[in-house]
Structures are given as structure tokens and as C-alpha cells.
């Protein structure tokens, strides 16, 4: 029975990691069209998330957790011609965030599926525990 609770714990950690990923992706999407406020400042910078395996000593199993959330400085900021914007430079171009909405949406879909897979594992474990209890009652 403890293996089933361990599986539920591992899946819960996976769900927590994926929900953090979805939060980061949502922030990226929310700021995808936020231009730089002034010509000297950078616009919103895309955030990335990495995961790591970690040993949960209370469960005795390896689980997944968030390693770090960092800004993606490898991608350049695209520029857009908006001469009336307060963030426009002397040529009328404004730096835009380095967020590609299509990539963020695809990452979010993948995170959603991973979340659902973990949720399904918890439901399977719960069903097996309830069936075991029913067998023991007879």
C-alpha cells in the first residue's frame, strides 16, 4: 500500500512542477506585447524554467522539482516601428519582448498534458487503494 501512496506523492510533485511551468508560461504570454517603456530600457524578457530530480526523504523516492526560473537573454529583442510610442528610439523603433506566443502556447499544451498524466496517475492509485480496502472488508 505504501507504494501506492509513494506513486501519489511522486505524481503530486510532478503536478506542482507543471503548475509552476504553466504559471511562468502564462506570465510570458501576458507580457508578449509589452514594449519597452523608454528607449534606454529593455522590454519584458522571456522566462524559462528547468526541472531537476530530487530525493524526497519522507517518501523515499526521487521526485521532480523546479530547478530554476531564469530570464532568456540568448534571444534578441525584436524591434517594431512605432514612432508615437514613448519607448521609441530616434528612428521610431521600439524593442519588443523576446516572447514567441506560438512557442509559449505549445509549451503550455505540453505542460497541461504532463499535468493531466500526473493527475491520471493519482486517480489510478486512488482507485487501487479503494479497491484494496473493499477487498479487505469482505
Short mmCIF file of C-alpha atoms in Angstrom, two decimals:
data_model
loop_
_atom_site.label_atom_id
_atom_site.label_comp_id
_atom_site.label_asym_id
_atom_site.label_seq_id
_atom_site.Cartn_x
_atom_site.Cartn_y
_atom_site.Cartn_z
CA UNK A 1 0.00 0.00 0.00
CA UNK A 2 2.90 2.38 0.69
CA UNK A 3 3.96 2.04 -2.96
CA UNK A 4 0.60 3.45 -4.00
CA UNK A 5 0.98 6.38 -1.64
CA UNK A 6 4.51 6.86 -2.99
CA UNK A 7 3.16 6.95 -6.55
CA UNK A 8 0.63 9.54 -5.49
CA UNK A 9 3.37 11.62 -3.86
CA UNK A 10 5.58 11.43 -6.95
CA UNK A 11 2.65 12.47 -9.15
CA UNK A 12 1.78 15.32 -6.80
CA UNK A 13 5.33 16.65 -7.10
CA UNK A 14 5.04 16.39 -10.89
CA UNK A 15 1.76 18.31 -10.83
CA UNK A 16 3.32 21.02 -8.69
CA UNK A 17 6.28 21.37 -11.08
CA UNK A 18 3.99 21.53 -14.11
CA UNK A 19 1.74 24.11 -12.47
CA UNK A 20 4.80 26.29 -11.85
CA UNK A 21 5.74 25.84 -15.51
CA UNK A 22 2.24 26.90 -16.59
CA UNK A 23 2.48 29.99 -14.35
CA UNK A 24 5.79 31.02 -15.94
CA UNK A 25 4.41 30.44 -19.44
CA UNK A 26 1.30 32.46 -18.58
CA UNK A 27 3.47 35.37 -17.45
CA UNK A 28 5.37 35.17 -20.74
CA UNK A 29 2.14 35.22 -22.75
CA UNK A 30 0.67 38.05 -20.69
CA UNK A 31 3.71 40.22 -21.42
CA UNK A 32 4.24 39.17 -25.05
CA UNK A 33 3.10 42.56 -26.37
CA UNK A 34 4.56 44.78 -23.64
CA UNK A 35 7.00 47.16 -25.29
CA UNK A 36 9.96 48.84 -23.61
CA UNK A 37 8.74 51.87 -21.61
CA UNK A 38 11.69 54.06 -22.59
CA UNK A 39 14.34 53.80 -25.31
CA UNK A 40 17.03 53.03 -22.73
CA UNK A 41 15.17 50.17 -21.05
CA UNK A 42 14.67 46.61 -22.17
CA UNK A 43 11.17 45.20 -22.52
CA UNK A 44 9.91 42.15 -20.68
CA UNK A 45 12.37 39.26 -21.01
CA UNK A 46 11.10 35.76 -21.57
CA UNK A 47 11.44 33.46 -18.58
CA UNK A 48 12.45 29.82 -18.80
CA UNK A 49 12.12 27.04 -16.27
CA UNK A 50 14.25 23.96 -15.69
CA UNK A 51 13.47 20.89 -13.62
CA UNK A 52 15.62 18.61 -11.53
CA UNK A 53 15.32 15.24 -9.88
CA UNK A 54 15.42 15.41 -6.13
CA UNK A 55 15.21 12.79 -3.44
CA UNK A 56 12.22 13.19 -1.15
CA UNK A 57 13.46 11.58 2.05
CA UNK A 58 9.97 11.40 3.57
CA UNK A 59 8.72 9.33 0.60
CA UNK A 60 12.00 7.60 -0.15
CA UNK A 61 11.55 8.25 -3.86
CA UNK A 62 13.05 10.54 -6.44
CA UNK A 63 10.67 13.30 -7.45
CA UNK A 64 10.74 16.15 -9.89
CA UNK A 65 11.05 19.74 -8.75
CA UNK A 66 11.74 23.17 -10.15
CA UNK A 67 15.47 23.75 -10.50
CA UNK A 68 15.43 27.39 -11.50
CA UNK A 69 13.47 30.07 -13.30
CA UNK A 70 15.69 32.38 -15.28
CA UNK A 71 15.48 35.05 -17.95
CA UNK A 72 16.22 34.04 -21.53
CA UNK A 73 18.87 36.53 -22.56
CA UNK A 74 20.05 34.48 -25.56
CA UNK A 75 17.20 35.66 -27.77
CA UNK A 76 17.47 39.20 -29.11
CA UNK A 77 14.63 41.63 -28.69
CA UNK A 78 12.75 42.19 -31.92
CA UNK A 79 12.08 45.80 -32.88
CA UNK A 80 8.84 47.24 -34.16
CA UNK A 81 8.28 50.55 -35.89
CA UNK A 82 6.04 52.63 -33.61
CA UNK A 83 7.22 56.27 -33.80
CA UNK A 84 4.49 57.53 -31.43
CA UNK A 85 5.39 55.13 -28.61
CA UNK A 86 7.27 56.67 -25.61
CA UNK A 87 9.81 53.85 -25.83
CA UNK A 88 10.72 54.59 -29.45
CA UNK A 89 14.31 55.44 -30.28
CA UNK A 90 15.33 58.31 -32.58
CA UNK A 91 14.45 56.17 -35.64
CA UNK A 92 10.97 55.28 -34.32
CA UNK A 93 11.72 51.65 -33.39
CA UNK A 94 10.66 50.10 -30.08
CA UNK A 95 12.16 46.99 -28.52
CA UNK A 96 9.56 44.26 -28.06
CA UNK A 97 9.75 41.26 -25.71
CA UNK A 98 11.62 38.18 -26.91
CA UNK A 99 8.50 36.07 -26.41
CA UNK A 100 7.16 33.95 -29.28
CA UNK A 101 3.50 33.33 -28.49
CA UNK A 102 3.34 30.13 -30.56
CA UNK A 103 6.22 28.56 -28.65
CA UNK A 104 4.68 29.58 -25.32
CA UNK A 105 1.30 28.09 -26.28
CA UNK A 106 2.90 24.82 -27.41
CA UNK A 107 4.92 24.63 -24.18
CA UNK A 108 1.74 25.30 -22.23
CA UNK A 109 -0.07 22.49 -24.06
CA UNK A 110 2.79 20.12 -23.23
CA UNK A 111 2.73 21.20 -19.59
CA UNK A 112 -1.03 20.69 -19.49
CA UNK A 113 -0.68 17.14 -20.83
CA UNK A 114 2.04 16.34 -18.30
CA UNK A 115 -0.17 17.73 -15.55
CA UNK A 116 -3.08 15.57 -16.75
CA UNK A 117 -0.85 12.47 -16.90
CA UNK A 118 0.16 13.02 -13.28
CA UNK A 119 -3.46 13.60 -12.30
CA UNK A 120 -4.45 10.38 -14.04
CA UNK A 121 -1.76 8.53 -12.07
CA UNK A 122 -3.16 9.87 -8.81
CA UNK A 123 -6.66 8.79 -9.81
CA UNK A 124 -5.41 5.31 -10.72
CA UNK A 125 -3.60 4.98 -7.38
CA UNK A 126 -6.67 6.18 -5.52
CA UNK A 127 -8.85 3.64 -7.32
CA UNK A 128 -6.42 0.85 -6.48
CA UNK A 129 -6.35 1.87 -2.82
CA UNK A 130 -10.16 1.94 -2.64
CA UNK A 131 -10.39 -1.47 -4.32
CA UNK A 132 -7.87 -2.88 -1.85
CA UNK A 133 -9.90 -1.52 1.06
CA UNK A 134 -13.05 -3.09 -0.40
CA UNK A 135 -11.30 -6.45 -0.70
CA UNK A 136 -10.13 -6.26 2.91
CA UNK A 137 -13.67 -5.51 4.15
CA UNK A 138 -15.06 -8.77 2.69
#
